[in-house]
Amino acid sequence: MLEKMGLPSLRRWDMLAFGDPNVDLVFAVDHAPSADQKVLGRRLGQFAGGTVANVACAASNLGLKTQVYGRVGDDSAGVLLTREFSRFGVGLEQLKKIPDTASSMAIIMVESSGEKALIYSPMQGTVSLGSSFLQALTQSRLLYAMPYDMEEFTVVHSLAREAGVIVAIDVEAVMIADLAHMRRLMGMCDIVFMNEATYLNIFNEAPQLKAMQERLHSRQQILVVTRGSHGAMAVSGDVAVEVAAFHTKVIDSTGAGDCFNGAFLVALFDGLSLATALRFACAAGSFALEAIGARSALPTRAQVEARLML
């Protein structure tokens, strides 16, 4: 399937994960506070996180050759984030340490149901898109990014196309100004991920396979919508599939979608069909629900394959 998108022949890295990692400070709460409300919580710990970084670690843990292009601060959080990339085998050549700067951080409130709410504080400044980024692109086959900044992503997209790199993005509702903005993004990418809440917020309707297909910009493009305990849906060309979730005890949903996305890409690199890739990703994502922290329970390929046999 990726070959039909023009996947480059073998390069040093399968995937380039574009974006800064962050430290997650996690609290357990009965429910996340609303405006002007205080709730009691219990601190669960400090973990390495960041959506793009989590995808890189999940994919690497499942066998994909992955490197990260981003920044950390020269603080203790930066040390933790760098160490965690190394633990999962993610390439660090393009991870920049910025002096006199704090690393990105998120405060995550995990409700008793396992669902979460969060506050995110990004690093100051912008990621450089100079010669080092071009080098990283030419060494990679697929770029994974979250297009928060449309001006920046337009440059990233242009450089990726110039390097012949497939572009995959994860979309959140907060990124999207209107439907025209979403259509423009869809036209710039080969693979688009979003969750059900984001889809509903952007398109003002629940995801349905036929409507999802109508939103594609080419027959090769893939649109994936994750639906939590209801599984996931994906469309491409004439193929439209829906897969049930692998039910497990939900401890913390943080990073489960990221694990899903990384596993889905791994399955596509393996040449699996859309339906098989979706089921593989659902199985992988279910592991990430089983422990506190986005990467505390990232599975190996053997673990995923064993769960698929159940």
Coordinates of C-alpha atoms in Angstrom, one line a residue:
M1 CA 0.0 0.0 0.0
L2 CA 2.8 2.4 0.8
E3 CA 4.5 1.6 -2.5
K4 CA 1.4 3.0 -4.3
M5 CA 2.0 6.3 -2.5
G6 CA 5.6 6.4 -3.8
L7 CA 7.4 5.1 -0.8
P8 CA 11.2 5.7 -1.3
S9 CA 13.4 2.7 -1.7
L10 CA 15.4 1.6 1.3
R11 CA 17.0 4.5 3.3
R12 CA 18.8 4.7 6.6
W13 CA 15.6 5.5 8.5
D14 CA 12.0 4.3 7.9
M15 CA 10.4 7.2 9.8
L16 CA 11.3 10.7 10.8
A17 CA 9.3 12.0 13.8
F18 CA 9.1 15.8 13.6
G19 CA 8.4 17.6 16.9
D20 CA 9.5 18.2 20.4
P21 CA 9.1 15.6 23.1
N22 CA 7.7 16.6 26.5
V23 CA 7.7 15.5 30.1
D24 CA 4.3 14.3 31.4
L25 CA 3.5 15.2 35.0
V26 CA 0.6 12.8 35.8
F27 CA -2.1 13.1 38.4
A28 CA -5.0 10.8 39.3
V29 CA -8.4 12.5 39.8
D30 CA -12.0 11.4 40.2
H31 CA -12.8 13.8 37.4
A32 CA -11.0 16.7 35.7
P33 CA -11.9 20.1 37.1
S34 CA -14.2 22.5 35.2
A35 CA -13.8 26.3 35.3
D36 CA -13.4 27.8 38.7
Q37 CA -13.3 24.3 40.4
K38 CA -10.7 22.7 42.5
V39 CA -10.3 18.9 42.8
L40 CA -8.1 16.6 44.9
G41 CA -5.6 14.6 43.0
R42 CA -2.8 12.1 43.6
R43 CA 0.5 12.5 41.8
L44 CA 1.3 9.3 39.9
G45 CA 4.7 10.2 38.5
Q46 CA 6.8 12.0 35.9
F47 CA 7.1 10.3 32.5
A48 CA 8.6 10.9 29.0
G49 CA 5.9 11.9 26.6
G50 CA 4.9 14.0 23.6
T51 CA 2.6 12.7 20.9
V52 CA 5.1 12.5 18.0
A53 CA 7.8 11.2 20.4
N54 CA 5.4 8.5 21.6
V55 CA 4.7 7.4 18.1
A56 CA 8.4 7.2 17.4
C57 CA 9.1 5.0 20.5
A58 CA 6.1 2.7 19.8
A59 CA 7.1 2.2 16.1
S60 CA 10.8 1.6 17.1
N61 CA 9.8 -0.9 19.7
L62 CA 7.9 -2.8 17.0
G63 CA 10.9 -2.9 14.7
L64 CA 10.7 0.3 12.6
K65 CA 14.0 2.3 12.1
T66 CA 13.0 5.6 13.5
Q67 CA 14.7 8.9 14.3
V68 CA 13.4 12.1 15.9
Y69 CA 13.9 15.7 14.7
G70 CA 13.1 18.0 17.6
R71 CA 14.4 19.8 20.7
V72 CA 14.9 19.4 24.4
G73 CA 16.0 21.9 27.0
D74 CA 19.2 21.8 29.0
D75 CA 17.3 20.8 32.2
S76 CA 16.7 17.5 34.0
A77 CA 13.6 16.9 31.9
G78 CA 15.8 17.1 28.8
V79 CA 18.0 14.4 30.3
L80 CA 15.0 12.2 30.9
L81 CA 13.6 12.7 27.4
T82 CA 16.9 11.9 25.7
R83 CA 17.4 8.8 27.9
E84 CA 13.9 7.5 27.1
F85 CA 14.5 7.8 23.3
S86 CA 17.6 5.8 23.7
R87 CA 15.8 3.1 25.7
F88 CA 13.4 2.5 22.8
G89 CA 16.1 2.7 20.1
V90 CA 15.1 6.0 18.5
G91 CA 17.8 7.8 16.6
L92 CA 19.1 10.9 18.3
E93 CA 21.4 12.6 15.8
Q94 CA 18.8 15.2 15.1
L95 CA 17.6 15.9 18.6
K96 CA 18.9 19.3 19.6
K97 CA 19.6 20.5 23.2
I98 CA 18.8 24.2 23.5
P99 CA 20.8 26.1 26.2
D100 CA 19.0 28.1 28.8
T101 CA 15.6 26.7 27.9
A102 CA 13.1 24.5 29.7
S103 CA 11.9 21.4 28.0
S104 CA 8.2 21.0 27.0
M105 CA 5.9 19.8 29.7
A106 CA 2.3 18.5 30.0
I107 CA 0.2 18.2 33.1
I108 CA -2.1 15.2 32.7
M109 CA -5.1 14.5 34.8
V110 CA -6.2 10.8 34.6
E111 CA -9.8 10.3 35.6
S112 CA -11.1 7.1 37.4
S113 CA -12.4 5.9 34.0
G114 CA -8.9 6.1 32.6
E115 CA -9.8 9.0 30.3
K116 CA -7.6 12.1 30.5
A117 CA -7.4 15.9 30.3
L118 CA -4.2 17.8 29.9
I119 CA -2.4 21.1 29.8
Y120 CA 0.5 21.5 27.4
S121 CA 3.4 23.9 27.7
P122 CA 5.6 23.9 24.5
M123 CA 9.2 25.0 24.3
Q124 CA 10.0 28.5 23.4
G125 CA 11.1 29.3 19.8
T126 CA 10.7 27.3 16.7
V127 CA 12.3 24.1 15.3
S128 CA 14.9 24.9 12.7
L129 CA 14.1 23.8 9.1
G130 CA 17.6 24.3 7.7
S131 CA 20.2 21.9 6.2
S132 CA 20.0 19.4 9.1
F133 CA 16.3 19.0 8.5
L134 CA 16.8 18.5 4.8
Q135 CA 19.5 15.9 5.6
A136 CA 17.1 14.1 7.9
L137 CA 14.4 14.0 5.3
T138 CA 16.7 12.6 2.6
Q139 CA 17.7 9.8 5.0
S140 CA 14.0 8.9 5.7
R141 CA 11.1 7.3 4.0
L142 CA 8.2 8.7 5.9
L143 CA 7.6 11.9 7.9
Y144 CA 5.3 11.9 10.9
A145 CA 4.1 15.2 12.3
M146 CA 1.4 17.2 14.1
P147 CA 0.5 20.3 12.0
Y148 CA -0.2 22.8 14.8
D149 CA 1.5 25.6 12.9
M150 CA 0.1 25.7 9.4
E151 CA 2.8 28.1 8.1
E152 CA 5.6 25.8 9.5
F153 CA 3.9 22.7 8.2
T154 CA 3.5 24.1 4.7
V155 CA 7.3 24.4 4.6
V156 CA 7.8 21.0 6.1
H157 CA 5.4 19.5 3.6
S158 CA 7.2 21.2 0.7
L159 CA 10.6 20.0 1.8
A160 CA 9.2 16.5 2.4
R161 CA 7.8 16.3 -1.1
E162 CA 11.1 17.6 -2.5
A163 CA 12.8 14.7 -0.7
G164 CA 10.3 12.2 -2.0
V165 CA 9.1 11.4 1.6
I166 CA 5.6 10.1 2.4
V167 CA 3.8 12.4 4.8
A168 CA 1.6 11.2 7.8
I169 CA -0.1 13.5 10.2
D170 CA -2.1 13.3 13.4
V171 CA -4.9 15.9 13.6
E172 CA -6.5 17.4 16.7
A173 CA -9.5 19.7 16.6
V174 CA -7.6 22.5 18.2
M175 CA -5.4 22.7 15.1
I176 CA -8.2 23.3 12.7
A177 CA -9.7 26.7 12.0
D178 CA -12.5 25.6 9.6
L179 CA -13.4 23.0 7.0
A180 CA -11.3 24.8 4.4
H181 CA -8.3 24.4 6.6
M182 CA -8.9 20.7 7.0
R183 CA -9.4 20.2 3.3
R184 CA -6.1 22.0 2.7
L185 CA -4.3 19.7 5.2
M186 CA -5.9 16.6 3.7
G187 CA -4.6 17.6 0.3
M188 CA -1.0 17.8 1.7
C189 CA -0.8 14.4 3.3
D190 CA -0.7 10.7 2.4
I191 CA -1.9 9.3 5.7
V192 CA -4.2 11.2 8.2
F193 CA -4.9 10.1 11.7
M194 CA -7.5 11.5 14.0
N195 CA -9.7 10.3 16.9
E196 CA -13.5 10.2 16.8
A197 CA -14.0 13.4 18.9
T198 CA -11.8 15.3 16.6
Y199 CA -13.7 14.0 13.5
L200 CA -17.0 15.0 15.1
N201 CA -15.7 18.4 16.0
I202 CA -14.3 19.2 12.6
F203 CA -17.0 17.7 10.3
N204 CA -20.0 18.0 12.7
E205 CA -21.0 14.4 12.2
A206 CA -19.9 11.0 13.5
P207 CA -17.5 9.1 11.3
Q208 CA -19.0 6.8 8.7
L209 CA -17.0 4.8 6.2
K210 CA -18.7 6.2 3.0
A211 CA -18.4 9.8 4.2
M212 CA -14.8 9.2 5.1
Q213 CA -14.0 7.9 1.6
E214 CA -15.6 11.0 0.1
R215 CA -13.1 13.2 2.1
L216 CA -10.1 11.5 0.5
H217 CA -8.1 13.6 -2.0
S218 CA -6.7 10.6 -3.9
R219 CA -7.3 6.8 -4.2
Q220 CA -3.9 6.1 -2.5
Q221 CA -4.6 8.4 0.5
I222 CA -5.5 6.7 3.9
L223 CA -7.7 8.3 6.5
V224 CA -7.8 6.6 9.9
V225 CA -10.2 7.4 12.8
T226 CA -9.7 5.8 16.2
R227 CA -12.8 5.3 18.4
G228 CA -11.4 4.2 21.8
S229 CA -13.4 1.2 23.2
H230 CA -15.3 1.0 19.9
G231 CA -12.2 0.2 17.8
A232 CA -11.1 2.0 14.7
M233 CA -12.1 2.8 11.1
A234 CA -9.9 3.4 8.0
V235 CA -10.5 4.1 4.3
S236 CA -8.4 4.2 1.2
G237 CA -9.6 4.1 -2.4
D238 CA -12.3 1.4 -2.6
V239 CA -11.3 -0.1 0.7
A240 CA -13.2 0.7 3.8
V241 CA -12.8 -1.2 7.0
E242 CA -13.9 -1.1 10.7
V243 CA -12.3 -3.2 13.4
A244 CA -13.4 -3.8 17.0
A245 CA -11.2 -2.8 20.0
F246 CA -9.2 -5.4 22.0
H247 CA -10.8 -4.9 25.4
T248 CA -8.6 -4.7 28.4
K249 CA -8.5 -3.0 31.8
V250 CA -8.0 0.7 31.2
I251 CA -5.5 2.2 33.7
D252 CA -4.5 5.3 31.7
S253 CA -5.4 6.2 28.1
T254 CA -2.4 8.5 27.7
G255 CA -0.4 7.5 24.7
A256 CA -2.8 4.7 23.5
G257 CA -3.6 6.5 20.3
D258 CA 0.0 7.2 19.7
C259 CA 0.9 3.5 20.1
F260 CA -2.0 2.7 17.7
N261 CA -0.6 5.1 15.1
G262 CA 3.0 3.9 15.4
A263 CA 1.8 0.2 15.1
F264 CA -0.4 1.0 12.1
L265 CA 2.6 2.5 10.3
V266 CA 4.7 -0.5 11.2
A267 CA 2.0 -2.8 9.7
L268 CA 1.9 -0.7 6.5
F269 CA 5.7 -0.9 6.2
D270 CA 5.3 -4.7 6.5
G271 CA 3.0 -4.7 3.5
L272 CA -0.1 -5.7 5.4
S273 CA -3.6 -5.0 4.1
L274 CA -5.6 -2.0 5.5
A275 CA -7.8 -4.4 7.5
T276 CA -4.9 -6.4 8.9
A277 CA -2.9 -3.2 9.7
L278 CA -5.9 -1.8 11.5
R279 CA -6.4 -4.9 13.7
F280 CA -2.6 -5.0 14.4
A281 CA -2.8 -1.4 15.6
C282 CA -5.8 -2.0 17.8
A283 CA -4.1 -4.9 19.4
A284 CA -0.9 -2.8 20.0
G285 CA -2.9 0.2 21.3
S286 CA -4.6 -1.9 23.9
F287 CA -1.3 -2.6 25.7
A288 CA -0.7 1.1 26.2
L289 CA -3.9 1.3 28.3
E290 CA -2.6 -1.1 30.9
A291 CA -0.2 1.1 32.8
I292 CA 0.3 4.7 34.0
G293 CA 2.4 6.8 31.5
A294 CA 2.3 7.0 27.7
R295 CA 5.2 4.5 27.2
S296 CA 5.1 2.3 30.3
A297 CA 3.4 -0.6 28.5
L298 CA 4.5 -0.2 24.8
P299 CA 4.4 -3.7 23.4
T300 CA 6.9 -5.7 21.4
R301 CA 6.0 -7.3 18.1
A302 CA 5.8 -10.7 19.9
Q303 CA 3.3 -9.4 22.4
V304 CA 1.1 -7.9 19.8
E305 CA 1.1 -11.1 17.7
A306 CA 0.2 -13.1 20.8
R307 CA -2.7 -10.9 21.5
L308 CA -3.9 -11.2 17.9
M309 CA -4.1 -14.9 18.4
L310 CA -6.6 -14.6 21.4

